[in-house]
Coordinates of N, CA and C in Angstrom, one line a residue:
M52 N 10.0 -7.3 -9.8 CA 10.2 -8.5 -10.3 C 8.7 -9.1 -9.4
R53 N 8.8 -9.8 -10.2 CA 7.5 -11.5 -10.2 C 7.9 -11.9 -9.6
F54 N 6.8 -12.9 -9.0 CA 7.3 -13.5 -7.6 C 5.5 -14.3 -8.0
L55 N 5.9 -15.9 -8.6 CA 5.2 -16.8 -9.1 C 4.4 -17.3 -7.7
I56 N 3.1 -17.9 -7.0 CA 3.9 -18.3 -5.2 C 2.5 -19.5 -5.1
A57 N 1.7 -19.5 -6.7 CA 1.1 -21.1 -6.4 C 0.8 -21.2 -7.9
I58 N 0.9 -22.4 -8.1 CA 0.7 -22.9 -9.6 C 0.0 -24.2 -9.2
I59 N -0.8 -24.6 -9.5 CA -1.3 -25.7 -9.0 C -2.4 -26.1 -10.1
C60 N -2.0 -26.3 -11.7 CA -3.4 -26.7 -12.7 C -1.8 -27.2 -13.4
M61 N -2.1 -27.9 -14.3 CA -1.9 -27.7 -15.7 C -2.7 -26.9 -16.8
V62 N -1.9 -26.9 -17.9 CA -2.1 -26.2 -18.4 C -3.7 -26.3 -19.8
G63 N -4.3 -25.5 -20.0 CA -5.7 -26.0 -20.7 C -6.5 -26.2 -19.4
S64 N -6.2 -26.3 -18.6 CA -7.2 -27.2 -17.8 C -8.7 -26.3 -16.8
P65 N -9.5 -25.7 -16.4 CA -10.6 -25.0 -15.7 C -9.7 -24.1 -14.7
A66 N -9.0 -25.7 -13.8 CA -8.1 -24.2 -13.1 C -7.6 -23.3 -13.1
C67 N -6.6 -23.5 -14.4 CA -6.1 -22.0 -14.6 C -7.2 -21.1 -15.0
A68 N -8.3 -20.6 -15.0 CA -9.2 -19.5 -15.3 C -9.2 -18.7 -14.4
A69 N -8.8 -19.1 -13.2 CA -8.6 -18.3 -12.0 C -7.4 -17.6 -11.3
S70 N -7.0 -16.3 -12.2 CA -6.1 -16.4 -12.5 C -5.9 -14.4 -12.5
I71 N -5.1 -14.2 -10.8 CA -4.7 -12.9 -10.7 C -3.8 -13.0 -11.0
A72 N -3.4 -11.6 -11.3 CA -1.9 -11.2 -10.8 C -1.8 -9.4 -10.6
F73 N -1.1 -9.4 -9.5 CA -1.0 -8.6 -8.0 C 0.0 -7.7 -8.4
T74 N 0.1 -6.3 -8.1 CA 1.0 -5.1 -8.3 C 1.2 -4.8 -6.6
T75 N 2.3 -4.3 -6.3 CA 2.0 -4.0 -5.5 C 3.3 -3.2 -4.9
E76 N 3.8 -1.8 -3.7 CA 4.6 -1.5 -4.3 C 5.7 -1.6 -3.0
S77 N 7.0 -0.6 -3.6 CA 8.1 -1.5 -1.9 C 7.6 -0.1 -1.0
Y78 N 7.0 -0.7 0.3 CA 6.8 -0.2 1.1 C 6.5 -0.7 2.1
P79 N 8.1 -1.7 3.1 CA 8.5 -2.0 4.2 C 7.8 -1.0 5.2
P80 N 7.0 -2.1 6.7 CA 7.0 -3.7 6.0 C 5.9 -4.0 5.2
F81 N 5.1 -2.9 4.9 CA 3.6 -3.4 3.6 C 4.2 -4.4 3.0
S82 N 5.0 -4.3 2.2 CA 5.8 -5.0 0.5 C 7.0 -4.3 0.9
F83 N 7.7 -5.1 -0.1 CA 9.4 -5.5 -0.2 C 9.6 -6.2 -0.7
L84 N 11.2 -5.7 -1.1 CA 11.7 -7.4 -2.5 C 12.2 -7.5 -1.3
K85 N 12.8 -8.7 -0.7 CA 13.8 -9.6 0.1 C 14.6 -11.1 -0.6
D86 N 15.9 -10.7 -1.1 CA 16.5 -11.2 -1.6 C 15.5 -11.8 -2.9
G87 N 15.4 -11.0 -3.7 CA 14.2 -10.0 -4.4 C 13.5 -10.9 -4.9
V88 N 12.0 -11.8 -4.2 CA 11.5 -12.2 -3.8 C 9.7 -11.0 -2.6
P89 N 9.3 -11.1 -2.9 CA 8.2 -10.5 -2.6 C 7.7 -10.3 -1.1
A90 N 7.9 -9.7 -0.9 CA 7.7 -10.1 0.8 C 6.8 -9.8 1.7
G91 N 6.1 -9.3 3.1 CA 6.0 -7.7 3.4 C 4.6 -8.5 4.4
A92 N 4.3 -7.7 5.4 CA 2.8 -8.4 5.6 C 2.1 -7.6 4.7
G93 N 1.7 -7.1 3.9 CA 0.3 -7.5 2.5 C 0.5 -8.3 1.8
V94 N 2.2 -8.5 1.6 CA 2.2 -9.7 0.0 C 1.3 -11.2 1.2
E95 N 2.1 -11.4 2.8 CA 1.8 -12.1 2.9 C 0.3 -12.4 3.4
Q96 N -0.3 -11.6 4.0 CA -1.9 -11.1 3.2 C -2.4 -11.7 2.5
V97 N -2.3 -11.3 1.1 CA -2.7 -11.4 0.3 C -2.8 -12.8 -0.6
S98 N -1.0 -13.2 -0.3 CA -0.6 -15.2 -0.1 C -1.7 -15.9 0.2
R99 N -1.7 -15.3 1.2 CA -2.8 -15.8 2.1 C -4.3 -15.9 2.2
M100 N -4.7 -14.9 1.9 CA -5.5 -15.0 0.6 C -5.6 -16.4 0.0
M101 N -4.9 -15.4 -1.3 CA -5.7 -16.7 -2.3 C -5.1 -18.6 -2.2
M102 N -4.3 -18.4 -1.1 CA -4.5 -19.8 -1.0 C -6.4 -20.8 -0.2
E103 N -6.8 -19.4 0.3 CA -7.7 -19.5 1.5 C -8.9 -19.5 0.3
A104 N -8.2 -19.0 -0.3 CA -10.0 -18.7 -1.4 C -10.0 -19.8 -2.4
G105 N -8.6 -20.8 -2.6 CA -9.2 -22.4 -3.3 C -7.5 -22.2 -3.5
S106 N -7.4 -23.7 -3.6 CA -6.2 -24.6 -4.7 C -5.9 -24.1 -6.1
D107 N -6.9 -23.6 -6.6 CA -7.2 -22.8 -7.8 C -6.8 -21.6 -8.5
M108 N -7.1 -21.0 -7.7 CA -6.2 -19.9 -7.7 C -4.8 -19.4 -8.1
H109 N -4.4 -19.3 -9.1 CA -3.4 -19.2 -9.5 C -2.7 -17.5 -9.9
F110 N -2.0 -17.1 -9.0 CA -1.6 -15.8 -9.0 C -0.4 -14.9 -8.8
T111 N 0.1 -13.9 -9.2 CA 1.2 -13.7 -9.3 C 1.6 -12.6 -8.3
I112 N 2.8 -11.8 -7.7 CA 2.9 -10.5 -6.7 C 4.0 -9.8 -7.6
E113 N 3.8 -8.7 -7.8 CA 5.0 -8.3 -8.6 C 5.6 -6.8 -7.7
V114 N 6.3 -6.0 -7.2 CA 7.0 -5.3 -6.4 C 7.5 -3.9 -7.6
L115 N 6.7 -3.0 -7.7 CA 6.8 -1.9 -8.8 C 6.8 -0.7 -8.4
P116 N 6.9 0.1 -9.1 CA 7.1 1.8 -8.6 C 6.0 1.8 -9.2
W117 N 4.8 2.4 -7.4 CA 3.1 2.9 -7.9 C 2.6 3.1 -9.1
A118 N 2.9 4.4 -9.5 CA 2.5 4.6 -10.2 C 2.3 3.0 -11.7
R119 N 3.1 2.7 -12.0 CA 2.9 1.9 -12.5 C 2.0 0.1 -12.1
A120 N 2.5 0.8 -11.1 CA 1.4 -0.7 -10.1 C 0.7 -0.8 -9.5
L121 N -0.4 0.4 -9.8 CA -2.1 0.7 -10.0 C -2.5 1.5 -11.7
A122 N -1.7 2.0 -12.3 CA -1.9 2.0 -13.9 C -2.2 0.2 -14.6
L123 N -1.5 -0.6 -13.6 CA -1.3 -1.8 -14.9 C -3.1 -2.7 -14.2
A124 N -3.4 -1.8 -12.2 CA -4.4 -3.3 -12.4 C -6.0 -2.1 -13.2
E125 N -5.2 -0.9 -13.7 CA -6.8 0.0 -13.9 C -7.0 -0.5 -15.5
T126 N -5.3 -0.7 -16.5 CA -6.3 -0.7 -17.1 C -6.1 -2.5 -18.1
Q127 N -5.4 -3.5 -17.1 CA -5.3 -4.8 -17.7 C -6.0 -6.0 -17.1
P128 N -6.4 -6.2 -18.1 CA -7.7 -6.9 -17.1 C -7.3 -8.9 -16.3
D129 N -7.8 -8.5 -15.6 CA -6.9 -9.3 -14.4 C -5.5 -9.0 -13.6
H130 N -5.8 -7.6 -13.2 CA -4.5 -7.4 -12.8 C -5.5 -6.7 -11.2
C131 N -4.8 -6.9 -10.1 CA -5.6 -6.1 -8.7 C -3.7 -5.6 -8.0
V132 N -4.1 -4.9 -7.6 CA -3.2 -3.4 -6.6 C -3.1 -4.1 -5.0
F133 N -2.5 -3.4 -5.1 CA -2.4 -3.3 -3.1 C -1.4 -2.3 -2.4
A134 N -1.0 -1.8 -0.7 CA -2.4 -1.9 -0.7 C -3.0 -0.2 -1.0
T135 N -3.9 0.1 -1.2 CA -4.4 1.4 -2.1 C -5.8 1.8 -1.4
A136 N -5.6 3.0 -1.5 CA -6.3 3.7 0.0 C -7.9 3.8 -1.5
R137 N -8.0 3.1 -0.4 CA -10.3 3.3 -1.1 C -10.5 4.6 -0.9
T138 N -10.2 5.2 -2.0 CA -11.0 7.3 -2.1 C -12.2 7.6 -3.4
P139 N -13.0 8.2 -2.6 CA -14.2 8.7 -3.8 C -13.7 8.7 -5.4
E140 N -13.1 9.1 -5.2 CA -12.3 9.5 -6.5 C -12.0 8.0 -7.3
R141 N -11.2 7.0 -6.3 CA -11.4 6.2 -7.4 C -12.4 4.5 -7.1
E142 N -13.5 5.4 -6.8 CA -13.9 4.5 -6.3 C -14.6 3.6 -6.9
N143 N -14.6 4.3 -8.1 CA -15.8 4.0 -9.6 C -14.8 3.6 -10.5
R144 N -13.4 3.1 -10.4 CA -12.5 2.8 -11.5 C -12.0 1.5 -10.6
F145 N -12.4 0.8 -10.0 CA -12.5 -0.4 -9.7 C -12.8 -1.6 -9.2
K146 N -12.0 -2.5 -8.7 CA -13.3 -3.7 -7.9 C -12.8 -3.8 -6.7
W147 N -13.5 -3.2 -5.6 CA -12.8 -3.9 -4.2 C -12.6 -4.7 -3.5
V148 N -12.1 -5.5 -2.7 CA -12.0 -6.6 -1.6 C -11.3 -5.4 -0.7
G149 N -11.6 -5.7 1.0 CA -11.0 -5.1 1.2 C -11.6 -4.3 3.3
P150 N -11.3 -4.4 4.0 CA -9.8 -3.2 3.4 C -8.9 -4.5 3.9
M151 N -7.7 -4.0 4.0 CA -6.5 -4.2 4.1 C -6.9 -4.4 5.3
Q152 N -6.6 -2.9 5.8 CA -6.2 -2.0 7.4 C -7.0 -1.3 7.0
M153 N -7.3 -0.3 8.5 CA -6.9 0.7 7.9 C -6.2 2.0 8.9
D154 N -6.1 2.4 7.9 CA -4.7 3.3 8.4 C -4.4 4.9 8.0
R155 N -3.9 6.1 9.1 CA -3.5 6.6 9.4 C -2.3 6.9 8.8
N156 N -2.1 8.2 8.6 CA -1.2 8.7 7.5 C -0.6 10.6 8.3
S157 N 0.3 10.6 9.0 CA 1.0 11.7 9.1 C 1.8 12.5 8.4
L158 N 2.9 13.6 8.4 CA 3.5 14.3 7.6 C 4.5 14.0 8.8
V159 N 5.7 14.2 7.8 CA 7.4 13.6 8.9 C 7.6 14.2 8.4
R160 N 9.1 15.0 9.4 CA 10.2 16.0 8.8 C 11.7 15.6 9.2
R161 N 13.2 15.6 8.2 CA 13.6 15.0 9.1 C 13.5 15.2 10.8
A162 N 14.5 14.1 10.9 CA 14.7 15.0 12.7 C 16.0 15.8 13.1
G163 N 15.5 16.8 14.1 CA 16.6 18.3 13.9 C 16.1 19.2 13.2
S164 N 15.4 19.5 12.4 CA 15.1 20.7 11.2 C 14.9 20.8 11.6
A165 N 14.6 22.7 10.9 CA 14.2 23.4 11.4 C 12.3 23.9 11.0
V166 N 11.9 22.8 10.5 CA 10.5 22.8 10.4 C 9.9 22.7 11.3
H167 N 9.0 24.0 11.3 CA 8.2 23.9 12.6 C 7.4 23.6 12.0
V168 N 6.3 22.9 12.3 CA 4.3 22.2 11.5 C 3.5 22.8 12.3
P169 N 3.2 23.8 13.1 CA 1.7 23.4 14.3 C 0.1 23.1 14.3
N170 N 0.3 23.0 12.4 CA -1.1 22.5 12.1 C -0.6 22.3 10.4
L171 N -1.5 22.1 10.0 CA -1.5 21.3 8.8 C -1.5 22.6 7.8
A172 N -2.6 23.6 7.7 CA -2.0 24.8 7.7 C -0.7 25.2 7.4
A173 N -0.2 25.0 8.3 CA 1.7 25.3 8.2 C 2.1 25.2 7.4
A174 N 2.1 23.1 7.5 CA 3.1 23.4 6.4 C 2.7 23.3 4.8
K175 N 1.2 23.9 4.4 CA 1.9 24.5 3.2 C 3.2 25.2 3.3
A176 N 3.7 25.8 3.9 CA 4.5 26.8 3.4 C 5.8 26.3 3.1
Y177 N 6.7 24.4 3.6 CA 7.7 23.5 2.8 C 6.7 22.7 1.2
R178 N 8.5 22.7 1.8 CA 8.6 21.8 0.3 C 7.7 19.3 0.2
I179 N 6.6 19.6 -0.1 CA 5.7 18.3 0.5 C 6.5 17.3 -1.0
G180 N 6.3 16.3 -0.7 CA 7.5 15.5 -1.1 C 6.0 13.8 -1.3
T181 N 6.2 13.4 -2.2 CA 5.0 12.1 -2.4 C 5.6 11.2 -3.4
Q182 N 4.9 10.0 -3.5 CA 4.4 9.3 -4.6 C 4.4 9.4 -5.7
R183 N 4.8 9.9 -7.0 CA 3.4 9.5 -8.1 C 2.5 9.1 -8.0
D184 N 1.1 9.6 -8.0 CA 0.1 8.4 -8.4 C -1.0 8.0 -6.9
D185 N -0.1 8.2 -6.0 CA 0.3 7.8 -4.6 C -1.2 8.7 -4.6
Y186 N -2.8 7.9 -3.1 CA -3.7 8.8 -3.6 C -2.9 10.4 -2.5
T187 N -1.8 9.9 -2.0 CA -1.1 11.8 -1.0 C -1.2 12.6 -1.8
E188 N -0.8 12.1 -3.1 CA -0.8 12.8 -4.0 C -2.0 14.1 -3.9
A189 N -3.1 13.5 -4.5 CA -4.0 13.3 -5.2 C -4.7 14.4 -3.5
L190 N -4.7 14.1 -2.6 CA -4.8 14.3 -0.9 C -4.6 15.5 -1.1
L191 N -3.4 15.6 -1.0 CA -2.2 17.1 -0.7 C -2.9 18.3 -1.4
Q192 N -2.7 18.1 -3.3 CA -4.2 19.0 -4.0 C -5.2 19.3 -3.7
Q193 N -6.2 18.4 -2.8 CA -7.2 18.8 -2.4 C -7.2 19.6 -1.4
K194 N -6.1 19.4 -0.5 CA -6.2 20.2 0.9 C -5.1 21.6 0.5
G195 N -4.8 21.9 -0.5 CA -4.5 22.9 -0.8 C -2.6 23.4 -1.6
F196 N -2.0 22.4 -1.3 CA -0.8 21.7 -1.2 C -0.3 21.8 -2.8
T197 N 0.6 23.1 -3.0 CA 0.9 23.9 -4.6 C 2.9 22.8 -4.3
G198 N 2.9 23.0 -5.9 CA 4.2 22.3 -6.2 C 5.3 21.4 -5.5
I199 N 4.2 20.1 -5.1 CA 4.8 18.9 -4.3 C 6.2 18.4 -4.9
D200 N 6.6 18.0 -4.6 CA 7.7 17.4 -5.5 C 7.6 15.7 -5.2
L201 N 7.4 15.2 -6.6 CA 7.2 13.3 -6.6 C 8.4 13.1 -7.4
S202 N 8.1 11.7 -6.5 CA 9.2 10.3 -7.3 C 8.7 9.4 -8.0
A203 N 9.4 8.6 -8.0 CA 9.2 7.0 -8.3 C 8.3 6.3 -7.2
S204 N 9.6 6.6 -6.0 CA 8.6 5.4 -5.2 C 9.1 5.7 -3.9
F205 N 8.6 5.3 -3.0 CA 8.7 5.8 -0.8 C 10.7 6.1 -0.8
D206 N 10.9 4.7 -1.1 CA 12.7 4.9 -1.2 C 12.6 6.3 -1.3
L207 N 12.8 6.4 -3.1 CA 13.2 7.6 -3.6 C 12.4 8.9 -2.7
T208 N 11.7 9.1 -1.9 CA 11.6 10.9 -1.2 C 11.6 10.8 0.0
L209 N 11.9 9.1 0.6 CA 11.9 9.1 2.3 C 14.0 9.9 2.3
A210 N 14.9 9.2 1.0 CA 16.4 9.3 0.7 C 15.9 10.8 0.2
K211 N 15.2 11.6 -0.4 CA 15.2 13.6 -0.5 C 14.7 14.0 1.1
L212 N 14.1 13.3 1.6 CA 13.6 14.4 2.9 C 14.9 14.0 3.6
L213 N 15.4 12.9 4.0 CA 16.7 12.6 4.8 C 18.3 13.6 4.1
G214 N 17.7 14.1 3.0 CA 18.6 14.6 2.2 C 18.9 16.4 2.5
G215 N 17.3 16.8 2.4 CA 17.7 17.6 2.6 C 16.7 18.6 1.2
R216 N 16.4 16.8 0.5 CA 15.5 17.9 -0.7 C 14.2 18.1 -0.3
I217 N 13.9 17.5 0.5 CA 12.4 18.2 1.3 C 12.4 18.2 2.2
D218 N 11.1 19.2 2.8 CA 10.5 19.3 4.0 C 10.4 18.5 5.0
L219 N 9.3 17.7 4.2 CA 8.3 17.1 5.2 C 8.1 15.8 4.1
M220 N 7.1 14.4 4.4 CA 6.3 13.6 3.3 C 4.9 13.2 3.9
P221 N 4.3 12.7 3.5 CA 3.3 11.8 4.5 C 4.5 10.1 5.0
M222 N 3.4 9.8 6.1 CA 4.2 8.5 5.9 C 3.1 7.7 7.0
S223 N 2.8 6.3 6.7 CA 1.6 5.7 7.3 C 2.6 5.4 8.5
Q224 N 1.9 5.1 9.6 CA 2.1 5.6 11.1 C 2.9 4.0 11.5
P225 N 2.3 3.0 11.1 CA 2.9 1.7 11.1 C 4.4 1.4 10.4
V226 N 5.3 2.6 8.8 CA 5.6 2.6 8.3 C 6.7 3.6 9.2
M227 N 6.3 5.0 9.9 CA 7.0 5.7 10.5 C 8.0 4.2 11.4
K228 N 7.4 4.4 12.5 CA 7.4 3.6 13.8 C 8.3 2.9 13.9
K229 N 7.7 1.8 12.5 CA 9.5 0.8 12.2 C 10.8 1.4 11.5
L230 N 10.4 2.9 10.7 CA 12.1 3.1 10.8 C 11.8 3.9 12.2
L231 N 11.4 4.8 13.1 CA 12.1 5.5 14.0 C 12.7 4.2 14.7
K232 N 12.5 2.8 14.9 CA 13.2 2.0 15.4 C 14.2 1.2 15.1
E233 N 14.2 1.5 13.4 CA 15.3 1.6 12.8 C 16.2 2.9 13.6
Q234 N 16.1 3.0 14.2 CA 16.5 4.8 14.0 C 17.5 5.2 13.3
Q235 N 15.7 5.3 12.0 CA 16.0 7.0 11.1 C 15.7 7.7 11.5
P236 N 16.2 9.0 11.2 CA 16.2 10.7 11.6 C 15.0 11.0 11.3
I237 N 13.4 10.6 12.1 CA 12.5 10.9 11.1 C 11.9 11.4 12.8
E238 N 11.2 12.4 12.4 CA 9.9 13.2 13.6 C 8.7 13.1 12.9
P239 N 6.9 12.8 13.4 CA 6.3 13.2 12.8 C 5.9 14.5 13.4
V240 N 5.0 15.2 12.6 CA 4.4 16.6 13.0 C 3.5 17.1 13.2
V241 N 2.2 16.3 11.8 CA 1.0 16.5 12.7 C 0.1 15.6 11.2
E242 N -0.5 15.3 11.6 CA -1.8 13.8 10.8 C -2.1 14.6 9.5
L243 N -2.0 13.3 9.2 CA -3.4 14.4 7.8 C -3.8 13.6 7.1
S244 N -4.3 12.5 7.5 CA -5.4 11.5 7.3 C -5.4 10.5 7.3
Q245 N -7.0 9.7 8.0 CA -7.1 8.5 7.9 C -7.8 7.6 6.8
Q246 N -7.4 6.3 6.2 CA -7.6 5.9 5.1 C -8.1 4.2 5.3
E247 N -9.8 4.0 4.8 CA -8.9 2.2 4.3 C -8.0 1.9 3.4
L248 N -7.2 1.0 2.8 CA -6.7 0.5 2.2 C -7.3 -1.0 1.8
A249 N -7.3 -1.8 0.9 CA -7.4 -2.3 0.4 C -7.2 -2.5 -0.6
I250 N -7.8 -4.2 -1.5 CA -7.3 -4.0 -2.8 C -7.8 -3.6 -3.7
A251 N -7.5 -2.9 -5.2 CA -8.2 -2.5 -6.3 C -7.9 -3.6 -7.3
C252 N -9.1 -4.0 -7.8 CA -8.9 -5.1 -9.3 C -10.0 -3.9 -10.3
N253 N -9.5 -4.4 -11.7 CA -9.7 -4.1 -12.5 C -10.9 -4.7 -12.1
K254 N -11.3 -4.0 -13.9 CA -13.5 -4.1 -13.1 C -13.0 -5.6 -14.3
S255 N -12.8 -6.2 -15.0 CA -13.3 -6.8 -15.5 C -13.0 -8.4 -14.6
V256 N -12.7 -7.6 -13.4 CA -12.1 -9.4 -12.6 C -13.1 -10.1 -12.2
A257 N -13.8 -10.8 -12.5 CA -15.1 -11.5 -12.5 C -16.0 -11.2 -11.1
N258 N -17.5 -11.3 -10.7 CA -17.7 -10.9 -9.3 C -17.8 -11.8 -8.8
A259 N -17.5 -13.2 -9.8 CA -17.4 -14.2 -9.0 C -15.8 -14.3 -7.4
L260 N -14.8 -14.3 -8.6 CA -13.3 -14.1 -7.9 C -13.3 -13.0 -7.2
I261 N -13.9 -11.7 -7.4 CA -14.1 -10.8 -6.3 C -14.8 -11.5 -5.4
A262 N -15.8 -12.1 -5.5 CA -17.0 -12.3 -4.2 C -15.7 -13.2 -3.1
R263 N -15.2 -13.8 -3.9 CA -14.9 -15.6 -2.9 C -12.7 -14.6 -2.6
M264 N -11.7 -13.6 -2.8 CA -11.4 -12.8 -2.6 C -11.8 -12.5 -0.8
Q265 N -13.0 -12.3 -1.4 CA -13.1 -11.0 -0.1 C -13.7 -12.2 1.3
T266 N -15.1 -12.8 1.1 CA -14.7 -14.4 2.1 C -13.9 -14.8 2.2
A267 N -12.9 -14.7 1.6 CA -11.6 -15.5 2.3 C -10.9 -14.9 3.0
L268 N -11.1 -13.1 2.6 CA -10.0 -11.9 3.5 C -11.1 -12.2 5.2
D269 N -12.4 -12.0 4.9 CA -13.0 -12.4 5.8 C -13.0 -12.8 6.7
R270 N -12.5 -13.9 6.6 CA -12.5 -15.9 7.2 C -10.9 -15.3 7.7
L271 N -9.9 -14.8 7.3 CA -9.0 -14.3 7.8 C -8.6 -13.5 8.8
K272 N -9.5 -12.7 8.9 CA -9.5 -11.3 10.2 C -10.1 -11.9 10.9
A273 N -11.5 -12.5 10.7 CA -12.1 -13.9 11.7 C -12.0 -14.1 12.5
N274 N -10.9 -14.9 12.4 CA -9.9 -15.9 13.4 C -9.3 -15.3 13.5
G275 N -8.4 -14.2 13.1 CA -7.5 -14.4 14.1 C -6.2 -14.3 12.8
T276 N -6.1 -14.0 12.2 CA -4.4 -14.6 10.7 C -3.8 -13.5 10.3
V277 N -4.6 -11.9 10.4 CA -4.6 -11.3 9.7 C -4.1 -10.8 10.1
D278 N -3.8 -10.1 11.6 CA -3.4 -9.6 13.6 C -2.7 -10.8 13.2
R279 N -1.9 -11.9 12.5 CA -0.4 -12.2 13.6 C 0.2 -12.5 12.3
I280 N -0.2 -11.8 11.6 CA 0.9 -11.5 10.1 C 1.2 -10.3 10.1
Y281 N 0.5 -9.6 10.3 CA 0.7 -7.7 10.8 C 1.7 -7.6 12.8
R282 N 1.4 -8.2 13.5 CA 2.6 -8.5 14.5 C 3.6 -9.1 14.5
A283 N 3.5 -9.9 14.0 CA 4.9 -10.9 13.0 C 5.8 -9.4 12.3
Y284 N 5.7 -8.3 11.7 CA 6.1 -7.8 11.1 C 5.9 -5.9 12.3
G285 N 5.4 -6.6 13.4 CA 6.0 -5.7 14.5 C 4.8 -4.1 14.3
V286 N 3.4 -4.8 12.9 CA 2.7 -3.0 13.2 C 1.6 -4.4 14.0
E287 N 0.5 -3.3 14.5 CA -0.1 -3.4 15.1 C -1.9 -2.5 14.5
L288 N -2.8 -3.6 14.1 CA -3.0 -3.0 13.4 C -4.5 -2.4 13.7
V289 N -5.2 -0.7 13.1 CA -6.4 -0.6 13.6 C -7.7 -0.3 13.8
H290 N -8.5 -0.6 14.5 CA -9.8 -1.5 14.0 C -10.9 -0.7 14.2

C-alpha cells in the first residue's frame, strides 16, 4: 500500500523534480501498516528526514514484501528502500544514506521447543526460516547453513516458527523484545550478527539529493529526534 506523505508543489514546477519513492517491509515496530497507512519507527524516521531535507522533497512510502521492495530500489529510478543491512555484497549496488540504526540479530526458537542451540554451529542441524532476499538469507548461506526455508514476509516466517514448520528464525533484537512484551512464545538462543541498517537508493538518485538526505538524517540524530522517535515505539537504539 502506498502512502503519499508530502506534496507541496504544482505540476511542472521545479520543486516536483525532487521526488523519491521509498519502499519497506512489514517489520513491526520499525515498519507496518496501521489502518492501511505505513507507520512505525523507521517510517517516521524517514518521513522526518525528508521534511527536514526541504519542503520541495516530494516522497511516497510503500510497504511491500521485502524481495519486491529491495528489487524496486535496485532497478527503478528514484527509488530507495529501508531499513537495509549495509553489507559488502550490497555496497556497490546502491547509493546509501545512514546509518538509520545499528542492529543486533539473534536466532530465535518457539518457547518450550526441544531445539537446543548452545552455539551457532549447532543451529545448522535445524530448519531455519527467513525472508526471501533479506540480508539474513545471504548471511546464513555464508555461515554454512543449507536448506533455508524462505517466505515472502517476516509475518509469514514468524507464523511458520510458531506453527512448528521451522525450528529457528533470525530476528532483530528490538523486534524480539517487542514480541516478548506482547507475550509471543519465542526465545532467543544465540546471536547471529551485528550490522548497520541504512537507506539504500537506486544509483540514479542524484548525489545532491543523497547529500541532502544524509545531512537531514545527521541533524535529526544529533538533536535527539531519532532517539525520541524510537523510544516512542519502545526501541532503545544501539550507538
